JSON list of C-alpha atoms and ligand atoms in Angstrom, two decimals:
[
{"chain": "U", "resi": 1, "resn": "MET", "atom": "CA", "xyz": [-99.90, -35.33, 111.28]},
{"chain": "U", "resi": 2, "resn": "LEU", "atom": "CA", "xyz": [-97.31, -32.57, 110.98]},
{"chain": "U", "resi": 3, "resn": "ASN", "atom": "CA", "xyz": [-94.37, -33.38, 108.69]},
{"chain": "U", "resi": 4, "resn": "ILE", "atom": "CA", "xyz": [-91.79, -30.60, 108.66]},
{"chain": "U", "resi": 5, "resn": "VAL", "atom": "CA", "xyz": [-88.78, -30.25, 106.37]},
{"chain": "U", "resi": 6, "resn": "LEU", "atom": "CA", "xyz": [-86.13, -28.10, 108.04]},
{"chain": "U", "resi": 7, "resn": "PHE", "atom": "CA", "xyz": [-84.02, -26.60, 105.29]},
{"chain": "U", "resi": 8, "resn": "GLY", "atom": "CA", "xyz": [-81.05, -24.31, 104.79]},
{"chain": "U", "resi": 9, "resn": "PRO", "atom": "CA", "xyz": [-77.35, -24.20, 103.96]},
{"chain": "U", "resi": 10, "resn": "PRO", "atom": "CA", "xyz": [-74.74, -25.94, 106.13]},
{"chain": "U", "resi": 11, "resn": "GLY", "atom": "CA", "xyz": [-74.54, -24.12, 109.45]},
{"chain": "U", "resi": 12, "resn": "ALA", "atom": "CA", "xyz": [-77.95, -22.44, 109.07]},
{"chain": "U", "resi": 13, "resn": "GLY", "atom": "CA", "xyz": [-79.10, -23.96, 112.37]},
{"chain": "U", "resi": 14, "resn": "LYS", "atom": "CA", "xyz": [-81.16, -26.96, 111.23]},
{"chain": "U", "resi": 15, "resn": "GLY", "atom": "CA", "xyz": [-79.95, -29.36, 113.92]},
{"chain": "U", "resi": 16, "resn": "THR", "atom": "CA", "xyz": [-80.04, -26.61, 116.54]},
{"chain": "U", "resi": 17, "resn": "GLN", "atom": "CA", "xyz": [-83.61, -25.57, 115.77]},
{"chain": "U", "resi": 18, "resn": "ALA", "atom": "CA", "xyz": [-84.85, -29.14, 115.31]},
{"chain": "U", "resi": 19, "resn": "ASN", "atom": "CA", "xyz": [-84.36, -29.63, 119.06]},
{"chain": "U", "resi": 20, "resn": "PHE", "atom": "CA", "xyz": [-86.92, -26.89, 119.81]},
{"chain": "U", "resi": 21, "resn": "LEU", "atom": "CA", "xyz": [-89.49, -28.08, 117.28]},
{"chain": "U", "resi": 22, "resn": "ILE", "atom": "CA", "xyz": [-89.35, -31.72, 118.39]},
{"chain": "U", "resi": 23, "resn": "GLU", "atom": "CA", "xyz": [-90.29, -30.74, 121.93]},
{"chain": "U", "resi": 24, "resn": "LYS", "atom": "CA", "xyz": [-92.88, -28.12, 121.07]},
{"chain": "U", "resi": 25, "resn": "PHE", "atom": "CA", "xyz": [-94.77, -30.20, 118.49]},
{"chain": "U", "resi": 26, "resn": "ASN", "atom": "CA", "xyz": [-93.91, -33.72, 119.74]},
{"chain": "U", "resi": 27, "resn": "LEU", "atom": "CA", "xyz": [-92.30, -34.84, 116.49]},
{"chain": "U", "resi": 28, "resn": "ILE", "atom": "CA", "xyz": [-89.89, -37.65, 115.62]},
{"chain": "U", "resi": 29, "resn": "HIS", "atom": "CA", "xyz": [-86.50, -36.23, 114.58]},
{"chain": "U", "resi": 30, "resn": "LEU", "atom": "CA", "xyz": [-84.84, -37.69, 111.47]},
{"chain": "U", "resi": 31, "resn": "SER", "atom": "CA", "xyz": [-81.46, -36.10, 110.73]},
{"chain": "U", "resi": 32, "resn": "THR", "atom": "CA", "xyz": [-79.63, -37.72, 107.83]},
{"chain": "U", "resi": 33, "resn": "GLY", "atom": "CA", "xyz": [-76.39, -36.05, 109.01]},
{"chain": "U", "resi": 34, "resn": "ASP", "atom": "CA", "xyz": [-76.75, -37.67, 112.45]},
{"chain": "U", "resi": 35, "resn": "LEU", "atom": "CA", "xyz": [-77.73, -41.03, 110.95]},
{"chain": "U", "resi": 36, "resn": "LEU", "atom": "CA", "xyz": [-74.70, -40.99, 108.64]},
{"chain": "U", "resi": 37, "resn": "ARG", "atom": "CA", "xyz": [-72.33, -39.96, 111.45]},
{"chain": "U", "resi": 38, "resn": "SER", "atom": "CA", "xyz": [-73.60, -42.81, 113.64]},
{"chain": "U", "resi": 39, "resn": "GLN", "atom": "CA", "xyz": [-72.83, -45.23, 110.79]},
{"chain": "U", "resi": 40, "resn": "ILE", "atom": "CA", "xyz": [-69.33, -43.71, 110.52]},
{"chain": "U", "resi": 41, "resn": "ALA", "atom": "CA", "xyz": [-68.80, -44.05, 114.29]},
{"chain": "U", "resi": 42, "resn": "ALA", "atom": "CA", "xyz": [-69.92, -47.71, 114.15]},
{"chain": "U", "resi": 43, "resn": "GLU", "atom": "CA", "xyz": [-67.51, -48.28, 111.24]},
{"chain": "U", "resi": 44, "resn": "THR", "atom": "CA", "xyz": [-70.19, -49.99, 109.13]},
{"chain": "U", "resi": 45, "resn": "GLU", "atom": "CA", "xyz": [-69.75, -50.52, 105.40]},
{"chain": "U", "resi": 46, "resn": "LEU", "atom": "CA", "xyz": [-72.28, -47.73, 104.73]},
{"chain": "U", "resi": 47, "resn": "GLY", "atom": "CA", "xyz": [-70.38, -45.47, 107.16]},
{"chain": "U", "resi": 48, "resn": "LEU", "atom": "CA", "xyz": [-67.10, -46.03, 105.38]},
{"chain": "U", "resi": 49, "resn": "VAL", "atom": "CA", "xyz": [-68.63, -45.11, 102.03]},
{"chain": "U", "resi": 50, "resn": "ALA", "atom": "CA", "xyz": [-70.38, -42.04, 103.52]},
{"chain": "U", "resi": 51, "resn": "LYS", "atom": "CA", "xyz": [-67.19, -40.81, 105.19]},
{"chain": "U", "resi": 52, "resn": "GLY", "atom": "CA", "xyz": [-65.45, -40.55, 101.83]},
{"chain": "U", "resi": 53, "resn": "TYR", "atom": "CA", "xyz": [-68.06, -38.04, 100.67]},
{"chain": "U", "resi": 54, "resn": "ILE", "atom": "CA", "xyz": [-68.75, -36.14, 103.92]},
{"chain": "U", "resi": 55, "resn": "ASP", "atom": "CA", "xyz": [-65.11, -35.41, 104.76]},
{"chain": "U", "resi": 56, "resn": "LYS", "atom": "CA", "xyz": [-64.65, -33.76, 101.37]},
{"chain": "U", "resi": 57, "resn": "GLY", "atom": "CA", "xyz": [-67.89, -31.77, 101.59]},
{"chain": "U", "resi": 58, "resn": "PHE", "atom": "CA", "xyz": [-69.84, -33.73, 98.96]},
{"chain": "U", "resi": 59, "resn": "LEU", "atom": "CA", "xyz": [-73.34, -35.14, 99.25]},
{"chain": "U", "resi": 60, "resn": "VAL", "atom": "CA", "xyz": [-73.67, -38.85, 99.97]},
{"chain": "U", "resi": 61, "resn": "PRO", "atom": "CA", "xyz": [-75.35, -40.63, 96.98]},
{"chain": "U", "resi": 62, "resn": "ASP", "atom": "CA", "xyz": [-79.15, -40.38, 96.88]},
{"chain": "U", "resi": 63, "resn": "SER", "atom": "CA", "xyz": [-79.65, -44.17, 96.86]},
{"chain": "U", "resi": 64, "resn": "ILE", "atom": "CA", "xyz": [-77.90, -44.55, 100.25]},
{"chain": "U", "resi": 65, "resn": "VAL", "atom": "CA", "xyz": [-79.72, -41.67, 101.94]},
{"chain": "U", "resi": 66, "resn": "ILE", "atom": "CA", "xyz": [-83.16, -42.56, 100.56]},
{"chain": "U", "resi": 67, "resn": "GLU", "atom": "CA", "xyz": [-82.82, -46.18, 101.70]},
{"chain": "U", "resi": 68, "resn": "MET", "atom": "CA", "xyz": [-81.80, -44.99, 105.18]},
{"chain": "U", "resi": 69, "resn": "ILE", "atom": "CA", "xyz": [-84.86, -42.73, 105.51]},
{"chain": "U", "resi": 70, "resn": "LYS", "atom": "CA", "xyz": [-87.14, -45.42, 104.13]},
{"chain": "U", "resi": 71, "resn": "SER", "atom": "CA", "xyz": [-86.11, -47.90, 106.81]},
{"chain": "U", "resi": 72, "resn": "LYS", "atom": "CA", "xyz": [-86.56, -45.25, 109.54]},
{"chain": "U", "resi": 73, "resn": "LEU", "atom": "CA", "xyz": [-90.08, -44.37, 108.32]},
{"chain": "U", "resi": 74, "resn": "GLN", "atom": "CA", "xyz": [-91.04, -48.04, 108.29]},
{"chain": "U", "resi": 75, "resn": "GLY", "atom": "CA", "xyz": [-89.88, -48.46, 111.87]},
{"chain": "U", "resi": 76, "resn": "ASN", "atom": "CA", "xyz": [-91.70, -45.39, 113.29]},
{"chain": "U", "resi": 77, "resn": "SER", "atom": "CA", "xyz": [-95.42, -45.21, 112.58]},
{"chain": "U", "resi": 78, "resn": "ASP", "atom": "CA", "xyz": [-96.51, -43.54, 115.87]},
{"chain": "U", "resi": 79, "resn": "GLY", "atom": "CA", "xyz": [-96.21, -39.88, 116.92]},
{"chain": "U", "resi": 80, "resn": "ASN", "atom": "CA", "xyz": [-97.52, -36.54, 115.68]},
{"chain": "U", "resi": 81, "resn": "GLY", "atom": "CA", "xyz": [-95.28, -36.55, 112.63]},
{"chain": "U", "resi": 82, "resn": "TYR", "atom": "CA", "xyz": [-91.67, -36.07, 111.61]},
{"chain": "U", "resi": 83, "resn": "ILE", "atom": "CA", "xyz": [-89.10, -33.36, 111.42]},
{"chain": "U", "resi": 84, "resn": "PHE", "atom": "CA", "xyz": [-86.78, -34.00, 108.50]},
{"chain": "U", "resi": 85, "resn": "ASP", "atom": "CA", "xyz": [-83.45, -32.30, 109.24]},
{"chain": "U", "resi": 86, "resn": "GLY", "atom": "CA", "xyz": [-80.97, -32.13, 106.36]},
{"chain": "U", "resi": 87, "resn": "PHE", "atom": "CA", "xyz": [-83.23, -34.22, 104.13]},
{"chain": "U", "resi": 88, "resn": "PRO", "atom": "CA", "xyz": [-84.19, -33.89, 101.32]},
{"chain": "U", "resi": 89, "resn": "ARG", "atom": "CA", "xyz": [-81.09, -32.30, 99.78]},
{"chain": "U", "resi": 90, "resn": "THR", "atom": "CA", "xyz": [-81.74, -33.07, 96.10]},
{"chain": "U", "resi": 91, "resn": "VAL", "atom": "CA", "xyz": [-84.81, -33.14, 93.86]},
{"chain": "U", "resi": 92, "resn": "ALA", "atom": "CA", "xyz": [-84.55, -36.96, 93.65]},
{"chain": "U", "resi": 93, "resn": "GLN", "atom": "CA", "xyz": [-84.63, -37.14, 97.47]},
{"chain": "U", "resi": 94, "resn": "ALA", "atom": "CA", "xyz": [-87.66, -34.80, 97.62]},
{"chain": "U", "resi": 95, "resn": "GLN", "atom": "CA", "xyz": [-89.53, -36.93, 95.08]},
{"chain": "U", "resi": 96, "resn": "ALA", "atom": "CA", "xyz": [-88.67, -40.10, 97.01]},
{"chain": "U", "resi": 97, "resn": "LEU", "atom": "CA", "xyz": [-89.87, -38.51, 100.26]},
{"chain": "U", "resi": 98, "resn": "ASP", "atom": "CA", "xyz": [-93.18, -37.51, 98.67]},
{"chain": "U", "resi": 99, "resn": "GLU", "atom": "CA", "xyz": [-93.68, -41.06, 97.45]},
{"chain": "U", "resi": 100, "resn": "LEU", "atom": "CA", "xyz": [-92.85, -42.57, 100.83]},
{"chain": "U", "resi": 101, "resn": "LEU", "atom": "CA", "xyz": [-95.16, -40.18, 102.71]},
{"chain": "U", "resi": 102, "resn": "ASN", "atom": "CA", "xyz": [-97.97, -40.43, 100.18]},
{"chain": "U", "resi": 103, "resn": "ASP", "atom": "CA", "xyz": [-97.96, -44.22, 100.66]},
{"chain": "U", "resi": 104, "resn": "ASN", "atom": "CA", "xyz": [-98.98, -43.45, 104.26]},
{"chain": "U", "resi": 105, "resn": "GLU", "atom": "CA", "xyz": [-101.23, -40.54, 103.21]},
{"chain": "U", "resi": 106, "resn": "THR", "atom": "CA", "xyz": [-99.26, -38.09, 105.39]},
{"chain": "U", "resi": 107, "resn": "PRO", "atom": "CA", "xyz": [-97.64, -35.55, 103.03]},
{"chain": "U", "resi": 108, "resn": "VAL", "atom": "CA", "xyz": [-95.04, -32.89, 103.86]},
{"chain": "U", "resi": 109, "resn": "SER", "atom": "CA", "xyz": [-96.86, -30.06, 105.72]},
{"chain": "U", "resi": 110, "resn": "GLY", "atom": "CA", "xyz": [-94.27, -27.37, 105.06]},
{"chain": "U", "resi": 111, "resn": "MET", "atom": "CA", "xyz": [-90.65, -26.67, 104.22]},
{"chain": "U", "resi": 112, "resn": "PHE", "atom": "CA", "xyz": [-88.96, -24.09, 106.46]},
{"chain": "U", "resi": 113, "resn": "CYS", "atom": "CA", "xyz": [-85.83, -22.51, 105.04]},
{"chain": "U", "resi": 114, "resn": "LEU", "atom": "CA", "xyz": [-83.39, -20.78, 107.43]},
{"chain": "U", "resi": 115, "resn": "LEU", "atom": "CA", "xyz": [-81.72, -17.82, 105.70]},
{"chain": "U", "resi": 116, "resn": "VAL", "atom": "CA", "xyz": [-78.18, -16.94, 106.85]},
{"chain": "U", "resi": 117, "resn": "GLU", "atom": "CA", "xyz": [-75.34, -15.03, 105.13]},
{"chain": "U", "resi": 118, "resn": "LYS", "atom": "CA", "xyz": [-72.34, -17.03, 103.87]},
{"chain": "U", "resi": 119, "resn": "GLU", "atom": "CA", "xyz": [-69.80, -15.34, 106.16]},
{"chain": "U", "resi": 120, "resn": "GLU", "atom": "CA", "xyz": [-71.88, -16.18, 109.23]},
{"chain": "U", "resi": 121, "resn": "LEU", "atom": "CA", "xyz": [-72.26, -19.81, 108.07]},
{"chain": "U", "resi": 122, "resn": "ILE", "atom": "CA", "xyz": [-68.50, -20.20, 107.72]},
{"chain": "U", "resi": 123, "resn": "ASN", "atom": "CA", "xyz": [-67.88, -18.66, 111.16]},
{"chain": "U", "resi": 124, "resn": "ARG", "atom": "CA", "xyz": [-70.43, -20.91, 112.84]},
{"chain": "U", "resi": 125, "resn": "LEU", "atom": "CA", "xyz": [-69.07, -24.08, 111.26]},
{"chain": "U", "resi": 126, "resn": "LEU", "atom": "CA", "xyz": [-65.42, -23.25, 112.00]},
{"chain": "U", "resi": 127, "resn": "THR", "atom": "CA", "xyz": [-66.40, -22.50, 115.61]},
{"chain": "U", "resi": 128, "resn": "ARG", "atom": "CA", "xyz": [-68.19, -25.85, 115.89]},
{"chain": "U", "resi": 129, "resn": "GLY", "atom": "CA", "xyz": [-65.19, -27.56, 114.27]},
{"chain": "U", "resi": 130, "resn": "LYS", "atom": "CA", "xyz": [-62.99, -26.51, 117.21]},
{"chain": "U", "resi": 131, "resn": "THR", "atom": "CA", "xyz": [-64.95, -28.77, 119.57]},
{"chain": "U", "resi": 132, "resn": "SER", "atom": "CA", "xyz": [-67.02, -31.20, 117.44]},
{"chain": "U", "resi": 133, "resn": "GLY", "atom": "CA", "xyz": [-64.14, -33.19, 116.01]},
{"chain": "U", "resi": 134, "resn": "ARG", "atom": "CA", "xyz": [-66.04, -33.14, 112.68]},
{"chain": "U", "resi": 135, "resn": "PRO", "atom": "CA", "xyz": [-63.42, -33.03, 109.88]},
{"chain": "U", "resi": 136, "resn": "ASP", "atom": "CA", "xyz": [-65.99, -31.36, 107.56]},
{"chain": "U", "resi": 137, "resn": "ASP", "atom": "CA", "xyz": [-66.18, -28.38, 109.96]},
{"chain": "U", "resi": 138, "resn": "GLN", "atom": "CA", "xyz": [-62.42, -27.80, 110.23]},
{"chain": "U", "resi": 139, "resn": "ASP", "atom": "CA", "xyz": [-61.34, -26.88, 106.74]},
{"chain": "U", "resi": 140, "resn": "VAL", "atom": "CA", "xyz": [-62.55, -23.69, 105.02]},
{"chain": "U", "resi": 141, "resn": "SER", "atom": "CA", "xyz": [-62.25, -25.22, 101.54]},
{"chain": "U", "resi": 142, "resn": "VAL", "atom": "CA", "xyz": [-64.48, -28.17, 102.59]},
{"chain": "U", "resi": 143, "resn": "ILE", "atom": "CA", "xyz": [-67.02, -25.76, 104.12]},
{"chain": "U", "resi": 144, "resn": "GLU", "atom": "CA", "xyz": [-67.00, -23.66, 100.94]},
{"chain": "U", "resi": 145, "resn": "ASN", "atom": "CA", "xyz": [-67.56, -26.81, 98.86]},
{"chain": "U", "resi": 146, "resn": "ARG", "atom": "CA", "xyz": [-70.56, -27.73, 101.06]},
{"chain": "U", "resi": 147, "resn": "ILE", "atom": "CA", "xyz": [-72.03, -24.25, 100.54]},
{"chain": "U", "resi": 148, "resn": "LYS", "atom": "CA", "xyz": [-71.37, -24.41, 96.78]},
{"chain": "U", "resi": 149, "resn": "ILE", "atom": "CA", "xyz": [-73.08, -27.80, 96.53]},
{"chain": "U", "resi": 150, "resn": "TYR", "atom": "CA", "xyz": [-75.99, -26.48, 98.57]},
{"chain": "U", "resi": 151, "resn": "HIS", "atom": "CA", "xyz": [-76.52, -23.75, 95.95]},
{"chain": "U", "resi": 152, "resn": "GLU", "atom": "CA", "xyz": [-76.16, -26.19, 93.04]},
{"chain": "U", "resi": 153, "resn": "LYS", "atom": "CA", "xyz": [-78.12, -29.21, 94.23]},
{"chain": "U", "resi": 154, "resn": "THR", "atom": "CA", "xyz": [-80.17, -28.31, 97.28]},
{"chain": "U", "resi": 155, "resn": "ALA", "atom": "CA", "xyz": [-81.36, -24.71, 96.89]},
{"chain": "U", "resi": 156, "resn": "PRO", "atom": "CA", "xyz": [-83.46, -25.62, 93.79]},
{"chain": "U", "resi": 157, "resn": "LEU", "atom": "CA", "xyz": [-85.76, -27.49, 96.18]},
{"chain": "U", "resi": 158, "resn": "ARG", "atom": "CA", "xyz": [-87.17, -24.09, 97.17]},
{"chain": "U", "resi": 159, "resn": "ASP", "atom": "CA", "xyz": [-88.96, -24.07, 93.80]},
{"chain": "U", "resi": 160, "resn": "TYR", "atom": "CA", "xyz": [-90.07, -27.68, 94.27]},
{"chain": "U", "resi": 161, "resn": "TYR", "atom": "CA", "xyz": [-91.86, -26.82, 97.53]},
{"chain": "U", "resi": 162, "resn": "ALA", "atom": "CA", "xyz": [-92.98, -23.34, 96.43]},
{"chain": "U", "resi": 163, "resn": "ALA", "atom": "CA", "xyz": [-94.85, -24.99, 93.55]},
{"chain": "U", "resi": 164, "resn": "GLN", "atom": "CA", "xyz": [-96.80, -26.93, 96.20]},
{"chain": "U", "resi": 165, "resn": "ASN", "atom": "CA", "xyz": [-97.34, -23.77, 98.36]},
{"chain": "U", "resi": 166, "resn": "LYS", "atom": "CA", "xyz": [-95.22, -25.33, 101.10]},
{"chain": "U", "resi": 167, "resn": "TYR", "atom": "CA", "xyz": [-92.19, -23.01, 101.15]},
{"chain": "U", "resi": 168, "resn": "TYR", "atom": "CA", "xyz": [-91.65, -20.75, 104.20]},
{"chain": "U", "resi": 169, "resn": "LYS", "atom": "CA", "xyz": [-88.63, -18.42, 104.63]},
{"chain": "U", "resi": 170, "resn": "ILE", "atom": "CA", "xyz": [-87.29, -17.84, 108.13]},
{"chain": "U", "resi": 171, "resn": "ASN", "atom": "CA", "xyz": [-84.65, -15.27, 109.10]},
{"chain": "U", "resi": 172, "resn": "GLY", "atom": "CA", "xyz": [-81.94, -17.52, 110.57]},
{"chain": "U", "resi": 173, "resn": "THR", "atom": "CA", "xyz": [-79.84, -14.74, 112.12]},
{"chain": "U", "resi": 174, "resn": "GLY", "atom": "CA", "xyz": [-80.13, -13.73, 115.77]},
{"chain": "U", "resi": 175, "resn": "SER", "atom": "CA", "xyz": [-80.18, -15.68, 119.02]},
{"chain": "U", "resi": 176, "resn": "VAL", "atom": "CA", "xyz": [-81.13, -19.36, 118.90]},
{"chain": "U", "resi": 177, "resn": "GLU", "atom": "CA", "xyz": [-84.24, -18.53, 120.99]},
{"chain": "U", "resi": 178, "resn": "GLU", "atom": "CA", "xyz": [-85.35, -15.69, 118.69]},
{"chain": "U", "resi": 179, "resn": "ILE", "atom": "CA", "xyz": [-85.08, -17.96, 115.64]},
{"chain": "U", "resi": 180, "resn": "ALA", "atom": "CA", "xyz": [-86.93, -20.76, 117.45]},
{"chain": "U", "resi": 181, "resn": "GLN", "atom": "CA", "xyz": [-89.75, -18.31, 118.21]},
{"chain": "U", "resi": 182, "resn": "ARG", "atom": "CA", "xyz": [-89.98, -17.26, 114.54]},
{"chain": "U", "resi": 183, "resn": "LEU", "atom": "CA", "xyz": [-90.09, -20.88, 113.46]},
{"chain": "U", "resi": 184, "resn": "CYS", "atom": "CA", "xyz": [-92.68, -21.92, 116.03]},
{"chain": "U", "resi": 185, "resn": "ASN", "atom": "CA", "xyz": [-94.90, -18.95, 115.11]},
{"chain": "U", "resi": 186, "resn": "THR", "atom": "CA", "xyz": [-94.80, -19.91, 111.43]},
{"chain": "U", "resi": 187, "resn": "VAL", "atom": "CA", "xyz": [-95.27, -23.65, 112.01]},
{"chain": "U", "resi": 188, "resn": "SER", "atom": "CA", "xyz": [-98.27, -22.86, 114.22]},
{"chain": "U", "resi": 189, "resn": "THR", "atom": "CA", "xyz": [-100.02, -21.19, 111.26]},
{"chain": "U", "resi": 190, "resn": "LEU", "atom": "CA", "xyz": [-100.19, -24.48, 109.32]},
{"chain": "F", "resi": 201, "resn": "LIG", "atom": "P1", "xyz": [-75.61, -32.21, 108.39]},
{"chain": "F", "resi": 201, "resn": "LIG", "atom": "O1", "xyz": [-75.40, -32.99, 109.61]},
{"chain": "F", "resi": 201, "resn": "LIG", "atom": "O2", "xyz": [-77.03, -32.04, 107.94]},
{"chain": "F", "resi": 201, "resn": "LIG", "atom": "O3", "xyz": [-74.86, -30.86, 108.74]},
{"chain": "F", "resi": 201, "resn": "LIG", "atom": "P2", "xyz": [-74.99, -29.32, 108.50]},
{"chain": "F", "resi": 201, "resn": "LIG", "atom": "O4", "xyz": [-75.53, -28.98, 107.15]},
{"chain": "F", "resi": 201, "resn": "LIG", "atom": "O5", "xyz": [-73.66, -28.82, 108.86]},
{"chain": "F", "resi": 201, "resn": "LIG", "atom": "O6", "xyz": [-76.06, -28.72, 109.48]},
{"chain": "F", "resi": 201, "resn": "LIG", "atom": "P3", "xyz": [-76.27, -28.97, 111.03]},
{"chain": "F", "resi": 201, "resn": "LIG", "atom": "O7", "xyz": [-77.74, -29.15, 111.18]},
{"chain": "F", "resi": 201, "resn": "LIG", "atom": "O8", "xyz": [-75.46, -30.01, 111.59]},
{"chain": "F", "resi": 201, "resn": "LIG", "atom": "O9", "xyz": [-75.71, -27.67, 111.75]},
{"chain": "F", "resi": 201, "resn": "LIG", "atom": "P4", "xyz": [-76.46, -26.44, 112.32]},
{"chain": "F", "resi": 201, "resn": "LIG", "atom": "O10", "xyz": [-76.80, -25.67, 111.09]},
{"chain": "F", "resi": 201, "resn": "LIG", "atom": "O11", "xyz": [-77.58, -26.74, 113.26]},
{"chain": "F", "resi": 201, "resn": "LIG", "atom": "O12", "xyz": [-74.80, -32.80, 107.13]},
{"chain": "F", "resi": 201, "resn": "LIG", "atom": "C1", "xyz": [-73.43, -33.13, 107.19]},
{"chain": "F", "resi": 201, "resn": "LIG", "atom": "C2", "xyz": [-72.99, -33.84, 105.90]},
{"chain": "F", "resi": 201, "resn": "LIG", "atom": "O13", "xyz": [-73.67, -35.13, 105.78]},
{"chain": "F", "resi": 201, "resn": "LIG", "atom": "C3", "xyz": [-73.33, -33.12, 104.59]},
{"chain": "F", "resi": 201, "resn": "LIG", "atom": "O14", "xyz": [-72.36, -32.19, 104.22]},
{"chain": "F", "resi": 201, "resn": "LIG", "atom": "C4", "xyz": [-73.40, -34.33, 103.60]},
{"chain": "F", "resi": 201, "resn": "LIG", "atom": "O15", "xyz": [-72.12, -34.72, 103.19]},
{"chain": "F", "resi": 201, "resn": "LIG", "atom": "C5", "xyz": [-74.02, -35.45, 104.43]},
{"chain": "F", "resi": 201, "resn": "LIG", "atom": "N1", "xyz": [-75.48, -35.51, 104.29]},
{"chain": "F", "resi": 201, "resn": "LIG", "atom": "C6", "xyz": [-76.38, -35.26, 105.27]},
{"chain": "F", "resi": 201, "resn": "LIG", "atom": "N2", "xyz": [-77.64, -35.38, 104.81]},
{"chain": "F", "resi": 201, "resn": "LIG", "atom": "C7", "xyz": [-77.53, -35.72, 103.49]},
{"chain": "F", "resi": 201, "resn": "LIG", "atom": "C8", "xyz": [-78.48, -35.96, 102.46]},
{"chain": "F", "resi": 201, "resn": "LIG", "atom": "N3", "xyz": [-79.79, -35.86, 102.68]},
{"chain": "F", "resi": 201, "resn": "LIG", "atom": "N4", "xyz": [-78.02, -36.27, 101.23]},
{"chain": "F", "resi": 201, "resn": "LIG", "atom": "C9", "xyz": [-76.71, -36.38, 100.98]},
{"chain": "F", "resi": 201, "resn": "LIG", "atom": "N5", "xyz": [-75.76, -36.14, 101.91]},
{"chain": "F", "resi": 201, "resn": "LIG", "atom": "C10", "xyz": [-76.16, -35.82, 103.16]},
{"chain": "F", "resi": 201, "resn": "LIG", "atom": "O16", "xyz": [-75.41, -25.70, 113.24]},
{"chain": "F", "resi": 201, "resn": "LIG", "atom": "C11", "xyz": [-74.13, -25.31, 112.84]},
{"chain": "F", "resi": 201, "resn": "LIG", "atom": "C12", "xyz": [-73.43, -24.55, 113.97]},
{"chain": "F", "resi": 201, "resn": "LIG", "atom": "O17", "xyz": [-74.01, -23.26, 114.11]},
{"chain": "F", "resi": 201, "resn": "LIG", "atom": "C13", "xyz": [-73.55, -25.20, 115.34]},
{"chain": "F", "resi": 201, "resn": "LIG", "atom": "O18", "xyz": [-72.31, -25.16, 115.97]},
{"chain": "F", "resi": 201, "resn": "LIG", "atom": "C14", "xyz": [-74.54, -24.34, 116.11]},
{"chain": "F", "resi": 201, "resn": "LIG", "atom": "O19", "xyz": [-74.29, -24.30, 117.48]},
{"chain": "F", "resi": 201, "resn": "LIG", "atom": "C15", "xyz": [-74.32, -22.98, 115.48]},
{"chain": "F", "resi": 201, "resn": "LIG", "atom": "N6", "xyz": [-75.53, -22.17, 115.49]},
{"chain": "F", "resi": 201, "resn": "LIG", "atom": "C16", "xyz": [-76.79, -22.60, 115.20]},
{"chain": "F", "resi": 201, "resn": "LIG", "atom": "N7", "xyz": [-77.66, -21.58, 115.32]},
{"chain": "F", "resi": 201, "resn": "LIG", "atom": "C17", "xyz": [-76.91, -20.47, 115.66]},
{"chain": "F", "resi": 201, "resn": "LIG", "atom": "C18", "xyz": [-77.24, -19.09, 115.92]},
{"chain": "F", "resi": 201, "resn": "LIG", "atom": "N8", "xyz": [-78.50, -18.65, 115.85]},
{"chain": "F", "resi": 201, "resn": "LIG", "atom": "N9", "xyz": [-76.24, -18.25, 116.22]},
{"chain": "F", "resi": 201, "resn": "LIG", "atom": "C19", "xyz": [-74.95, -18.69, 116.30]},
{"chain": "F", "resi": 201, "resn": "LIG", "atom": "N10", "xyz": [-74.58, -19.98, 116.09]},
{"chain": "F", "resi": 201, "resn": "LIG", "atom": "C20", "xyz": [-75.55, -20.85, 115.77]}
]
């Protein structure tokens, strides 16, 4: 089993690169951002709560996100493994993921962190905001809040995975294909 955590600040290319890795390594894609947006689109109770956080650039509470991932893992036992895209984003989420995967004796294989400069992140997200309709991609102050929260709450996970020898840095600047090649080369060494 290959369980990959795709990591990086907002706009680093997690969702973009996940598409390459899924195909190359035959993995099941679990994006908490996509799962939350589908709840928002369906106007569920969970979606309404999540929208209040996402539109302002805050993280959705751990309890909601962990429960969502738990139910997805229970429903998908086949396949070569998972690609976790945008999850975990806090230490509590990383601990919960370890517990869930250890129950099935299939731990995280590696955490791959896409490194991109702040100015480039903001440009990418504002560009996407012109066509995506995502409110969180249309306002610079919301984007800056997302990046700030990434540094406060999410970036510390680098130490969490480094302590387990599972942290891999990937240069996230360049063409989508070049970055995909770097990622695939590194994942293939596992
Ligand atoms: P996500 O959906 O995870 O959104 P994201 O951080 O913006 O990254 P995404 O994967 O979508 O974008 P990508 O970098 O691929 O989260 C959205 C919100 O949901 C969060 O802010 C939070 O509120 C909530 N949430 C999600 N997960 C959560 C969790 N676990 N806990 C709590 N809250 C959670 O791409 C960005 C743009 O860059 C795209 O337009 C792409 O085309 C472009 N791009 C990509 N690679 C490029 C390249 N090499 N060159 C130029 N452009 C590139």
